[in-house]
Amino acid sequence: MITADLHPASIENVPQPDFSKPLPPREGDRIIQFREALKEAMSHEMRQDERVFLIGEEVAEYNGAYKVSQGMLDEFGPKRIIDSPISENGFAGMCTGAAMYGLRPIVEFMSWSFSLVAADPILNNVPKMLYMSGGQWGCPIVFRGNDGAGGQLGSTHSWCVEGLFANVPGMKMAIPSNPYDAKGLLATAIADPDPVFFLESERMLGDKAHVPEEQYYIPFGQARVCREGDAVTLVSFGRPVNFCIEAAEKLAAEGIECDVLDMRTIRPLDIDSIIASVKKTNRVVVVDQSWPFAGISSEVITQICERCFDWLDHQPVRVNTEDVPTPYAKGLEYAYLPNPERIAEAVKNVVNA
Amino acid sequence: MPQSATASTGNSKPRLSDELSNDRLLEWLRSMQLIREFETRTMQAYQQAKIGGFCHIYSGQEACAVGTIGSVNHDDPVVLAYRDHGHALARGMDPKACMAEMFGKLEGCAKGKGGSMHMFDKPNWLFGGHGIVGAQTPLGAGLAFAARYEWEVMNKGGKKVALCYLGDGAIDQGAFFEALNLAALYSIPVIYIIENNGYSMGTAIHRHSANSENLLARGEAFGIKSVKIDGLDILNVYDQFKPLVDECRDLQRPAFVDFKTYRYQGHSMSDPQKYRTKEEVDQFKEKDSIANLLGHLMNERDAINEDSWKAMRKEIQEEVREAVQFAENATDPDIEELYTDVYANPQPNLSPTAEYKHGAKNPLL
């Protein structure tokens, strides 16, 4: 008869980071770029664990299409920093098999837009493997790359995949908005035994901030309060968090103080922090750089309605990209994306209603 | 059983398979007959609605699974498509776990979460049955990549070779072309075995694949050693396949096999088989691989006689009957099992509605 022992692939058998350790300070003078923070997280894990390798288009000899993996080939050699052909279905599927075997692949998609041709391995295999094998094999794998509109790249290269992909159970999703979180979240993603979809933004790779030299692990499912206020709760993740902060600073000058929450991970979603904030402000605006229909903002608002409907003094409001394909023209692209002006306007409408 | 049907009659040239002991060949005979019998009872159980979903029967193709798996080591990884019961049994899966899986029971190899198309067996290095046509082909490259990485980068274990099975219907998928390219490019020791039974579901090969008379050209296009094997005679399978395995293992590079075989049943249990004639099926049944090996063992090796063959079949019948009985009596998964095995590291707030957790240990582990 089968005993109810713990899952063999559970974290009981995999050493996990010590999340009780306090995180190093966010403030300091070690100013580096977002892309360097990503590289530091990967390189540290690769030094610790031989099973970890990096594969993707131009990651090795070209030193990264966006220079995220600059210098890694020199340190780790071509057996662990692997240039792939432009063949996402192939190499994402190959890494699925490698992860089942016991390696810990980091798969770089130059753009998440290109991951769509790898939908079968990343959506139909990886997140379901543990389940359909009855707990025999999981896929400890990190898929990472640029998400969202870049600079005028047009419709096919500007995907925000979070709304589409976060729908699938079995995966975790992290979306950092700044260099400090990028390093700490990616370190956690690589160490986690489950598949993690890690969404970066080409537009942020050059952003600079203090990033501690040591490796640190930011627990998944813990939002960061970027700014405190009592007028409205601003919920966002990824690049638009920065637009929310910018909008909140301008609004503060007008006497409107916003609570700005950076979710940092979508699955798990720190709904508890959102609820706590909404109970304080009684108003909420969700800012999401993917499309509105059946997206992350819809999910967040649904959960708010389910869990603190009576605390709301105004219906929840969302600011998404416009519900059209991504345009090329500069002005159109700006208007298409959530931007500080659109966010501020939404906040004012909610506060002044 | 026709005693005279032996492919090697009159073949005086020494063959690699001559070195196989009688015991080993009797084991193979038993393994093939076990698959045949297992599939017969699977069809019955399906017709009695004890098994649901899609169910693909392996009868006719036994020499492929048994002969190829018989040519590799136990810790060489194996991955395949959805017609997977035969390979699972050939790989050593307990028929009870295999049948219980199809009955949707907790004692099944995937705790009743996978079904007929998803036979996984970690202790036997079987990385699944996979349902999407061609999906397993990049996975096969990945298993071989990882095995090579383990040996080369981590200095652990020895040289391995991975087997990746696909049907002729899968050769048209883009994923397979990408997998072939990667396997050749990275020099990955994976052997792609195309179980060419002539049909992609109900579409004959000349109607689904261009230049289908020359499949080897596809492997060769990537510089991959490509071999055609007559898969109805298991001795011939060994003669041709074993040296290929040795070479791929030694040189750590891929291979491509056009493995000619035939399935006796329809594509799946719901296939009325309007696309082929009974005569065609009968023609292949006359060259049956089990009868073939039996004839060899009886007439040329004197390793089995009518009585011992009868006893073997009876024993197998009993084993499969027990597997069905076991599956019948096994446990329906508790509703709580819905939420287990979704995450290896379940955390709060991963879902608005589900609370994930660890569940019953897999019976194979």
XYZ file of C-alpha atoms in Angstrom:
718
model
C 0.000 0.000 0.000
C 1.169 3.495 -0.759
C 2.260 5.556 2.199
C 1.671 9.277 2.348
C 5.373 10.113 2.400
C 6.499 13.490 1.257
C 6.973 14.102 -2.387
C 10.391 12.823 -3.491
C 11.052 15.969 -5.482
C 10.073 18.203 -2.607
C 12.361 20.805 -1.145
C 13.017 18.392 1.717
C 15.531 16.789 -0.628
C 16.844 19.928 -2.278
C 18.871 22.405 -0.236
C 17.026 25.698 -0.331
C 18.290 29.200 0.438
C 17.848 30.373 3.995
C 15.008 32.835 3.591
C 15.031 33.722 7.277
C 18.318 35.524 6.748
C 17.711 39.292 6.524
C 18.284 40.732 3.058
C 21.227 43.100 2.593
C 20.382 46.832 2.464
C 18.985 48.256 -0.771
C 20.924 51.443 -0.237
C 24.612 51.728 -0.992
C 27.153 52.871 -3.487
C 27.816 49.732 -5.492
C 25.996 51.055 -8.534
C 25.654 48.557 -11.362
C 23.295 47.971 -14.253
C 20.237 45.713 -14.217
C 21.962 43.406 -16.734
C 24.998 43.059 -14.483
C 22.770 42.190 -11.545
C 21.286 39.367 -13.612
C 24.731 38.144 -14.565
C 25.895 38.183 -10.962
C 22.963 36.038 -9.864
C 23.590 33.486 -12.625
C 27.343 33.391 -12.199
C 27.081 32.866 -8.458
C 24.685 29.960 -8.845
C 26.873 28.458 -11.554
C 29.899 28.598 -9.275
C 27.910 26.893 -6.528
C 26.220 24.239 -8.609
C 27.727 22.449 -11.594
C 24.297 21.360 -12.791
C 23.458 24.942 -13.752
C 24.202 26.022 -17.308
C 23.098 28.867 -19.580
C 21.865 28.399 -23.135
C 20.360 30.783 -25.647
C 20.892 32.725 -28.810
C 24.137 34.710 -28.713
C 24.762 34.117 -25.004
C 28.345 32.916 -25.446
C 30.662 34.253 -28.137
C 28.587 37.357 -28.824
C 28.531 37.936 -25.036
C 24.761 38.237 -25.008
C 22.472 39.901 -27.516
C 21.748 42.408 -24.722
C 25.066 41.827 -22.939
C 23.482 40.141 -19.948
C 25.922 37.218 -20.152
C 28.973 39.340 -20.878
C 32.121 37.550 -19.761
C 30.380 34.361 -18.710
C 31.870 32.314 -21.549
C 35.324 33.304 -20.357
C 34.581 32.181 -16.838
C 32.600 29.008 -17.452
C 33.622 27.845 -20.909
C 31.584 26.651 -23.874
C 30.247 23.496 -22.188
C 28.215 25.594 -19.743
C 27.602 28.821 -21.649
C 26.062 27.516 -24.824
C 25.203 29.370 -28.001
C 22.015 27.974 -29.495
C 20.754 28.216 -33.035
C 17.590 30.284 -33.563
C 15.506 27.284 -32.691
C 13.442 28.014 -29.577
C 11.209 24.977 -29.847
C 14.308 22.832 -30.132
C 16.470 24.222 -27.360
C 13.620 24.879 -24.921
C 12.524 21.270 -25.460
C 16.079 20.028 -25.144
C 16.428 21.799 -21.813
C 13.157 20.269 -20.659
C 14.736 16.849 -21.120
C 17.958 18.024 -19.483
C 16.002 19.330 -16.474
C 14.153 16.021 -16.154
C 17.489 14.249 -16.165
C 18.630 16.408 -13.255
C 20.421 19.452 -14.655
C 19.315 23.040 -13.882
C 19.137 24.863 -17.207
C 18.801 28.621 -17.547
C 17.248 29.252 -20.934
C 17.578 32.771 -22.306
C 14.987 33.900 -24.808
C 16.333 36.946 -26.578
C 12.732 38.119 -26.371
C 9.782 36.396 -24.753
C 8.048 37.162 -28.055
C 10.164 34.377 -29.554
C 9.097 31.909 -26.898
C 5.754 31.575 -28.639
C 7.266 29.123 -31.117
C 8.339 27.080 -28.094
C 4.844 26.972 -26.621
C 4.727 23.196 -26.614
C 7.764 22.584 -24.413
C 7.343 25.597 -22.138
C 3.580 25.452 -21.625
C 2.553 21.920 -22.478
C 5.510 20.015 -21.065
C 7.480 21.847 -18.422
C 4.728 22.962 -16.037
C 2.891 19.632 -16.296
C 5.725 17.138 -16.110
C 5.636 16.667 -12.354
C 1.884 16.151 -12.431
C 1.591 13.821 -15.373
C 4.459 11.682 -14.128
C 2.695 11.326 -10.797
C 5.439 13.198 -8.979
C 8.399 11.361 -10.515
C 9.960 14.190 -12.494
C 9.755 17.906 -12.186
C 11.464 20.447 -14.403
C 13.764 22.742 -12.417
C 14.348 25.219 -15.198
C 14.479 29.006 -15.561
C 13.259 30.617 -18.746
C 14.304 34.240 -18.871
C 14.425 37.091 -21.346
C 13.030 40.427 -22.443
C 9.322 40.947 -22.041
C 7.208 43.831 -23.194
C 7.581 46.539 -25.725
C 11.132 47.564 -26.476
C 11.898 50.601 -28.545
C 9.490 50.649 -31.477
C 9.797 46.966 -32.297
C 6.271 46.613 -33.611
C 3.608 43.994 -33.014
C 5.444 40.686 -33.150
C 8.451 41.669 -30.999
C 6.654 43.434 -28.172
C 4.851 40.656 -26.359
C 3.988 40.836 -22.706
C 3.538 37.170 -22.055
C 2.556 37.376 -18.396
C -1.183 37.455 -19.013
C -1.008 34.566 -21.421
C 1.459 32.311 -19.615
C 0.579 32.880 -15.963
C -2.653 31.048 -16.718
C -0.861 27.698 -16.562
C -0.590 25.933 -13.199
C 2.745 24.306 -12.416
C 4.913 27.310 -13.207
C 6.117 30.265 -11.172
C 6.591 33.746 -12.569
C 8.850 36.564 -11.433
C 8.976 40.089 -12.878
C 11.589 42.396 -11.325
C 11.349 46.157 -11.697
C 14.856 47.161 -10.568
C 18.427 45.844 -10.380
C 18.354 44.904 -6.689
C 15.283 42.727 -7.074
C 16.538 41.353 -10.383
C 19.539 39.772 -8.682
C 17.725 38.483 -5.621
C 14.758 37.096 -7.527
C 16.856 35.413 -10.202
C 18.988 33.741 -7.535
C 15.806 32.352 -5.967
C 14.461 31.312 -9.364
C 17.573 29.241 -10.131
C 17.524 27.600 -6.714
C 13.821 26.742 -6.853
C 12.922 23.172 -7.827
C 9.971 24.331 -9.942
C 10.019 25.917 -13.404
C 10.287 29.700 -13.201
C 9.370 32.118 -15.968
C 11.548 35.175 -15.367
C 10.485 38.300 -17.228
C 12.955 41.101 -17.797
C 12.659 44.199 -19.936
C 15.029 45.390 -22.597
C 14.087 48.932 -21.592
C 15.387 48.408 -18.057
C 18.629 46.495 -18.673
C 20.632 49.727 -18.486
C 18.931 50.942 -15.298
C 21.433 51.488 -12.512
C 21.140 51.069 -8.786
C 22.996 49.784 -5.772
C 23.271 46.016 -5.827
C 25.032 44.150 -3.011
C 27.983 42.015 -4.049
C 26.954 39.002 -1.986
C 24.352 36.568 -3.275
C 20.939 37.039 -1.650
C 17.634 35.338 -2.212
C 14.366 37.289 -2.285
C 11.512 34.996 -1.334
C 8.809 34.577 -3.949
C 5.349 35.869 -3.108
C 6.435 38.943 -1.155
C 5.526 42.308 -2.584
C 7.641 45.346 -1.882
C 6.065 48.562 -0.667
C 7.850 51.178 -2.774
C 6.050 54.163 -1.362
C 3.466 54.645 1.340
C 0.273 56.637 1.170
C -3.359 56.518 2.174
C -5.245 57.865 -0.835
C -5.039 54.912 -3.191
C -3.257 51.606 -3.651
C -1.217 51.321 -6.841
C -0.468 47.708 -7.696
C 2.037 46.881 -10.427
C 4.919 44.634 -11.445
C 7.885 44.868 -13.779
C 8.704 48.005 -15.713
C 5.443 49.927 -15.014
C 6.284 49.946 -11.287
C 8.713 52.713 -12.198
C 5.939 54.631 -13.953
C 3.772 54.227 -10.854
C 6.524 55.650 -8.646
C 6.969 58.554 -11.049
C 3.225 59.214 -11.103
C 3.015 58.927 -7.306
C 5.763 61.477 -6.855
C 3.913 63.989 -9.047
C 0.615 63.221 -7.324
C 2.219 63.761 -3.913
C 2.939 67.319 -4.962
C -0.801 67.688 -5.434
C -1.496 66.190 -2.029
C -2.417 62.688 -3.209
C -0.329 60.049 -1.425
C -0.240 56.596 -3.018
C 0.665 53.224 -1.601
C 2.772 51.727 -4.396
C 3.180 47.940 -4.366
C 5.668 46.101 -6.532
C 4.399 42.521 -6.703
C 7.774 41.117 -7.861
C 6.233 37.699 -8.501
C 2.931 36.967 -10.225
C 2.809 33.317 -9.270
C 2.850 33.295 -6.293
C 0.947 36.576 -5.960
C 1.208 38.380 -2.636
C -2.490 39.104 -2.444
C -2.221 39.517 1.338
C -0.150 42.695 0.965
C -2.616 44.037 -1.589
C -5.541 43.369 0.710
C -3.763 45.012 3.648
C -3.134 48.115 1.570
C -6.650 48.275 0.139
C -8.089 48.033 3.638
C -6.073 51.157 4.408
C -6.742 53.173 1.235
C -10.108 51.745 0.145
C -9.182 52.465 -3.453
C -7.076 50.563 -5.941
C -5.577 51.050 -9.386
C -3.831 48.069 -10.990
C -1.201 48.872 -13.597
C -0.348 46.070 -15.978
C 1.725 46.233 -19.160
C -0.147 43.350 -20.775
C -3.541 43.424 -22.440
C -6.622 43.871 -20.260
C -8.787 40.979 -21.417
C -8.358 37.992 -19.078
C -4.989 39.307 -17.915
C -3.063 39.813 -14.681
C -4.938 43.013 -13.832
C -8.235 41.181 -14.224
C -6.941 38.472 -11.919
C -5.724 40.894 -9.269
C -8.985 42.823 -9.321
C -11.017 39.639 -9.097
C -9.065 38.549 -6.049
C -9.528 41.987 -4.463
C -13.271 41.770 -5.053
C -13.362 38.265 -3.626
C -11.393 39.133 -0.517
C -12.180 42.747 0.442
C -15.153 43.902 -1.596
C -16.724 45.691 1.353
C -13.609 47.749 1.944
C -13.764 49.405 -1.448
C -15.067 52.962 -1.759
C -14.618 52.964 -5.519
C -14.693 50.223 -8.099
C -11.214 48.858 -8.827
C -9.605 50.441 -11.868
C -7.011 49.052 -14.219
C -4.478 50.684 -16.476
C -3.259 48.312 -19.153
C -1.642 48.590 -22.516
C -4.316 49.572 -24.975
C -6.213 46.579 -26.284
C -4.655 46.647 -29.764
C -1.547 45.117 -31.359
C 1.638 47.020 -30.545
C 2.183 49.950 -32.935
C 5.519 51.047 -34.353
C 5.258 54.871 -34.406
C 6.940 56.377 -31.354
C 4.025 58.503 -30.228
C 1.556 55.682 -30.715
C 3.722 53.240 -28.790
C 3.993 55.666 -25.865
C 0.245 56.145 -25.774
C -0.271 52.383 -26.066
C 1.778 51.558 -22.961
C 0.877 52.422 -19.395
C 2.710 55.654 -18.716
C 2.916 58.051 -15.762
C 0.316 60.386 -17.257
C -2.271 57.664 -17.773
C -1.603 56.293 -14.288
C -1.910 59.731 -12.657
C -5.132 60.391 -14.468
C -6.601 57.080 -13.342
C -5.591 57.805 -9.745
C -7.172 61.252 -9.828
C -10.401 59.846 -11.206
C -10.533 57.307 -8.406
C -9.600 59.714 -5.632
C -11.814 62.551 -6.763
C -14.884 60.462 -7.529
C 1.774 -20.919 -33.869
C 3.587 -21.443 -37.161
C 6.804 -23.225 -36.353
C 8.422 -22.787 -39.676
C 8.442 -19.038 -39.727
C 12.039 -18.125 -39.120
C 13.748 -15.301 -40.867
C 17.176 -16.701 -40.312
C 16.587 -20.134 -41.828
C 19.262 -20.855 -44.349
C 21.332 -17.911 -43.225
C 24.748 -19.412 -42.657
C 26.724 -16.195 -42.211
C 27.684 -15.536 -38.574
C 25.476 -12.938 -36.975
C 25.993 -10.750 -33.945
C 22.815 -12.194 -32.476
C 24.400 -15.651 -32.516
C 26.204 -14.632 -29.331
C 22.961 -13.996 -27.513
C 22.348 -16.787 -25.048
C 19.245 -18.933 -25.206
C 18.198 -17.541 -21.853
C 18.436 -13.984 -23.131
C 16.384 -14.810 -26.205
C 13.817 -16.669 -24.142
C 13.588 -13.549 -21.983
C 12.919 -11.505 -25.121
C 10.328 -13.971 -26.309
C 8.662 -13.718 -22.946
C 8.830 -9.944 -23.001
C 7.256 -9.736 -26.474
C 4.529 -12.194 -25.565
C 3.884 -10.275 -22.347
C 3.328 -7.102 -24.357
C 1.038 -8.929 -26.807
C -1.019 -10.443 -24.018
C -1.044 -7.198 -22.040
C -2.359 -5.288 -25.033
C -5.074 -7.871 -25.668
C -6.307 -7.433 -22.109
C -5.926 -3.666 -22.429
C -8.282 -3.688 -25.394
C -10.802 -5.753 -23.452
C -10.611 -3.410 -20.477
C -11.020 -0.433 -22.793
C -14.082 -1.988 -24.388
C -15.483 -2.546 -20.908
C -14.888 1.169 -20.272
C -12.467 0.386 -17.471
C -9.874 2.436 -19.357
C -10.719 5.888 -20.647
C -9.226 8.527 -22.894
C -6.998 7.749 -25.819
C -5.404 4.341 -25.863
C -2.888 3.165 -28.468
C -2.115 -0.514 -28.866
C 1.409 -1.742 -29.582
C 0.657 -5.252 -30.897
C 2.766 -6.057 -33.934
C 5.614 -3.709 -33.077
C 7.008 -5.693 -30.108
C 10.352 -6.516 -31.724
C 11.143 -2.817 -31.781
C 10.739 -2.068 -28.094
C 12.204 -5.365 -26.913
C 15.072 -5.498 -29.402
C 16.201 -1.902 -29.055
C 15.803 -1.658 -25.294
C 17.542 -5.040 -25.122
C 20.531 -3.440 -26.824
C 21.159 -0.675 -24.285
C 22.031 -0.415 -20.600
C 19.499 -0.094 -17.837
C 20.580 3.449 -17.015
C 20.445 4.718 -20.584
C 17.521 7.155 -20.702
C 14.490 6.317 -22.828
C 11.699 8.646 -23.955
C 8.860 8.003 -26.329
C 5.487 8.933 -27.747
C 2.029 7.859 -26.646
C 2.019 4.274 -27.930
C 3.999 3.455 -24.858
C 2.763 0.404 -22.942
C 5.094 -1.935 -24.813
C 8.227 0.074 -24.139
C 7.283 0.498 -20.493
C 6.966 -3.265 -20.056
C 10.122 -3.928 -22.064
C 11.915 -1.437 -19.844
C 10.853 -3.404 -16.804
C 7.789 -1.596 -15.522
C 5.597 -3.784 -13.372
C 2.531 -4.677 -15.496
C 0.434 -3.957 -12.423
C 1.615 -0.323 -12.309
C 1.061 0.001 -16.054
C -2.466 -1.398 -15.988
C -3.395 0.455 -12.795
C -2.328 3.708 -14.475
C -4.765 3.112 -17.308
C -7.460 2.301 -14.783
C -6.742 5.717 -13.230
C -5.626 4.319 -9.910
C -3.259 5.660 -7.259
C -1.067 2.558 -7.639
C -0.515 3.416 -11.312
C 2.915 4.576 -12.471
C 1.702 8.179 -12.533
C -0.804 7.812 -9.696
C -3.637 7.875 -12.201
C -2.728 11.359 -13.390
C -1.152 10.375 -16.677
C -3.162 7.588 -18.279
C -2.284 5.409 -21.245
C -0.183 8.045 -23.006
C 2.019 8.919 -20.024
C 3.986 5.938 -18.814
C 6.795 7.229 -16.599
C 9.150 4.979 -14.640
C 12.036 6.723 -12.917
C 13.754 3.603 -11.480
C 13.788 2.178 -15.000
C 15.025 5.399 -16.639
C 11.832 5.755 -18.657
C 11.167 9.480 -19.102
C 7.649 9.107 -20.326
C 5.232 8.531 -22.835
C 4.380 11.903 -24.387
C 1.077 12.811 -25.939
C 1.892 15.612 -28.355
C 3.246 14.211 -31.614
C 6.959 14.988 -31.871
C 7.145 16.743 -28.482
C 9.442 14.058 -27.112
C 12.076 14.561 -29.796
C 13.755 17.665 -28.304
C 13.370 16.007 -24.886
C 15.332 13.018 -26.162
C 18.101 15.370 -27.244
C 17.995 16.929 -23.781
C 18.283 13.598 -21.977
C 21.305 12.686 -24.062
C 22.726 16.190 -23.656
C 22.392 15.899 -19.883
C 23.939 12.428 -19.840
C 26.896 13.730 -21.804
C 27.108 16.835 -19.588
C 27.089 14.647 -16.486
C 29.947 12.602 -17.843
C 31.926 15.414 -19.428
C 31.361 18.472 -17.216
C 30.532 16.888 -13.872
C 32.885 13.905 -14.264
C 30.188 11.543 -13.086
C 29.200 8.197 -14.561
C 30.191 6.879 -17.940
C 29.159 7.425 -21.512
C 25.477 6.944 -22.110
C 23.185 6.890 -25.071
C 19.514 7.977 -25.036
C 16.765 6.340 -27.045
C 13.997 8.533 -28.407
C 11.120 6.795 -30.158
C 8.708 8.435 -32.544
C 6.197 7.263 -35.086
C 6.395 8.041 -38.778
C 3.629 10.576 -38.176
C 6.023 12.618 -36.032
C 8.693 13.010 -38.696
C 6.808 15.905 -40.269
C 6.853 17.989 -37.086
C 9.132 21.002 -36.927
C 10.239 19.999 -33.434
C 11.846 16.873 -34.872
C 13.866 18.821 -37.437
C 15.027 21.183 -34.709
C 15.950 18.240 -32.507
C 17.953 16.607 -35.294
C 19.818 19.833 -35.904
C 20.685 20.250 -32.220
C 21.654 16.596 -31.827
C 24.058 16.846 -34.737
C 25.310 20.341 -33.890
C 26.133 19.529 -30.259
C 27.110 15.922 -30.988
C 24.563 14.487 -28.601
C 24.312 10.706 -28.146
C 20.616 10.284 -28.885
C 19.258 7.631 -31.225
C 16.022 8.601 -32.926
C 14.063 5.457 -33.654
C 11.283 6.069 -36.124
C 8.846 3.251 -35.609
C 7.692 3.387 -39.175
C 4.419 1.499 -39.219
C 3.416 3.205 -42.431
C 0.614 5.310 -41.071
C 0.269 8.672 -39.409
C -2.982 7.851 -37.667
C -4.984 6.966 -40.820
C -2.822 8.710 -43.401
C -0.404 6.461 -45.276
C 3.210 7.587 -45.235
C 3.350 8.524 -48.925
C 0.389 10.822 -48.271
C 1.855 12.550 -45.214
C 5.559 12.821 -45.900
C 7.464 13.929 -48.956
C 10.179 11.637 -50.308
C 8.953 9.014 -47.881
C 10.795 6.173 -49.614
C 13.993 7.782 -48.498
C 13.613 8.822 -44.880
C 17.305 8.264 -44.254
C 17.998 11.386 -46.293
C 16.530 13.394 -43.419
C 19.051 12.159 -40.925
C 21.849 12.310 -43.447
C 20.967 15.918 -44.254
C 22.226 16.777 -40.772
C 25.272 14.552 -41.087
C 23.718 11.982 -38.786
C 24.415 8.294 -39.313
C 21.143 6.905 -40.610
C 20.175 3.263 -40.827
C 17.144 1.352 -42.055
C 16.203 -1.696 -40.007
C 13.717 -4.434 -40.793
C 11.946 -4.458 -37.479
C 9.888 -7.634 -37.743
C 12.794 -9.930 -36.961
C 14.218 -9.218 -33.533
C 17.509 -10.971 -34.295
C 17.993 -8.689 -37.229
C 17.110 -5.735 -34.988
C 19.910 -6.715 -32.635
C 22.354 -7.397 -35.462
C 21.903 -3.903 -36.815
C 20.982 -1.881 -33.767
C 23.541 -3.064 -31.226
C 26.589 -1.923 -33.246
C 24.875 1.418 -33.776
C 24.369 1.819 -30.032
C 27.983 0.952 -29.353
C 29.168 3.452 -31.910
C 26.932 6.274 -30.639
C 27.987 5.605 -27.085
C 31.652 5.449 -27.936
C 31.740 8.484 -30.222
C 29.022 10.386 -28.326
C 27.042 11.280 -31.381
C 23.492 10.808 -32.637
C 21.888 8.311 -34.993
C 18.687 8.055 -36.979
C 16.867 4.768 -37.546
C 14.091 4.124 -40.030
C 12.609 1.163 -38.232
C 10.190 -0.729 -40.447
C 7.367 -2.214 -38.442
C 3.614 -2.679 -38.500
C 0.793 -2.282 -36.033
C -1.968 -4.842 -36.031
C -4.571 -2.650 -34.381
C -5.885 0.741 -35.373
C -4.162 3.993 -34.496
C -6.153 4.176 -31.297
C -9.034 2.220 -29.852
C -11.494 4.404 -31.723
C -10.051 3.743 -35.193
C -12.323 1.848 -37.644
C -9.338 1.343 -40.004
C -11.063 2.264 -43.246
C -7.748 3.293 -44.737
C -6.184 -0.154 -45.040
C -7.289 -3.642 -46.056
C -7.568 -6.750 -43.942
C -5.315 -8.475 -46.472
C -2.575 -5.976 -45.777
C -2.823 -6.586 -42.043
C -2.848 -10.364 -42.558
C 0.212 -10.163 -44.751
C 2.160 -8.645 -41.891
C 0.721 -11.040 -39.347
C 2.283 -13.852 -41.371
C 5.654 -12.292 -40.623
C 4.851 -11.900 -36.943
C 7.891 -11.138 -34.842
C 6.926 -13.366 -31.932
C 6.342 -16.370 -34.215
C 9.613 -15.532 -35.862
C 11.669 -15.676 -32.687
C 9.750 -18.700 -31.425
C 10.546 -20.542 -34.638
C 14.216 -19.686 -34.268
C 14.331 -20.835 -30.669
C 12.490 -24.043 -31.459
C 14.036 -25.064 -34.742
C 17.534 -23.690 -34.656
C 18.380 -23.520 -30.990
C 16.190 -26.227 -29.572
C 15.691 -23.885 -26.629
C 11.949 -24.228 -26.337
C 9.344 -26.809 -27.290
C 5.581 -26.738 -27.670
C 5.064 -27.656 -24.040
C 7.388 -25.105 -22.541
C 5.998 -22.440 -24.903
C 2.519 -23.319 -23.777
C 3.636 -23.086 -20.168
C 5.266 -19.721 -20.802
C 2.125 -18.343 -22.398
C 0.019 -19.642 -19.551
C 2.285 -18.007 -17.011
C 2.112 -14.714 -18.920
C -1.656 -14.939 -19.171
C -1.783 -15.394 -15.434
C 0.581 -12.448 -14.853
C -1.528 -10.141 -17.007
C -4.747 -11.426 -15.477
C -3.277 -10.549 -12.091
C -2.331 -7.090 -13.359
C -5.915 -6.477 -14.450
C -7.178 -7.803 -11.138
C -4.738 -5.569 -9.304
C -5.863 -2.547 -11.301
C -9.526 -3.359 -10.621
C -8.936 -3.552 -6.897
C -6.524 -0.637 -6.652
C -7.344 2.664 -4.995
C -9.211 5.496 -6.621
C -7.132 8.604 -5.944
C -8.519 10.755 -3.193
C -9.822 14.140 -4.372
C -6.967 15.686 -2.388
C -4.597 14.208 -4.985
C -5.908 16.798 -7.453
C -3.720 19.379 -5.739
C -0.539 17.347 -5.323
C 2.414 17.010 -7.695
C 1.654 20.418 -9.211
C 4.665 22.036 -7.560
C 7.733 20.439 -6.027
C 7.906 23.480 -3.774
C 4.310 24.501 -3.138
C 4.027 27.979 -1.676
C 1.079 30.029 -0.488
C -0.748 32.196 -3.027
C 0.289 30.269 -6.120
C -3.363 30.059 -7.054
C -6.517 31.998 -6.182
C -8.464 28.773 -5.701
C -6.139 25.824 -5.186
C -3.961 25.002 -2.234
C -1.111 22.862 -3.478
C 0.581 20.280 -1.323
C 2.631 17.137 -1.304
C 0.651 13.954 -1.717
C 1.057 10.223 -1.779
C 4.467 8.956 -2.763
C 4.649 7.538 -6.253
C 4.374 3.730 -6.059
C 7.423 3.251 -8.264
C 9.695 5.280 -6.003
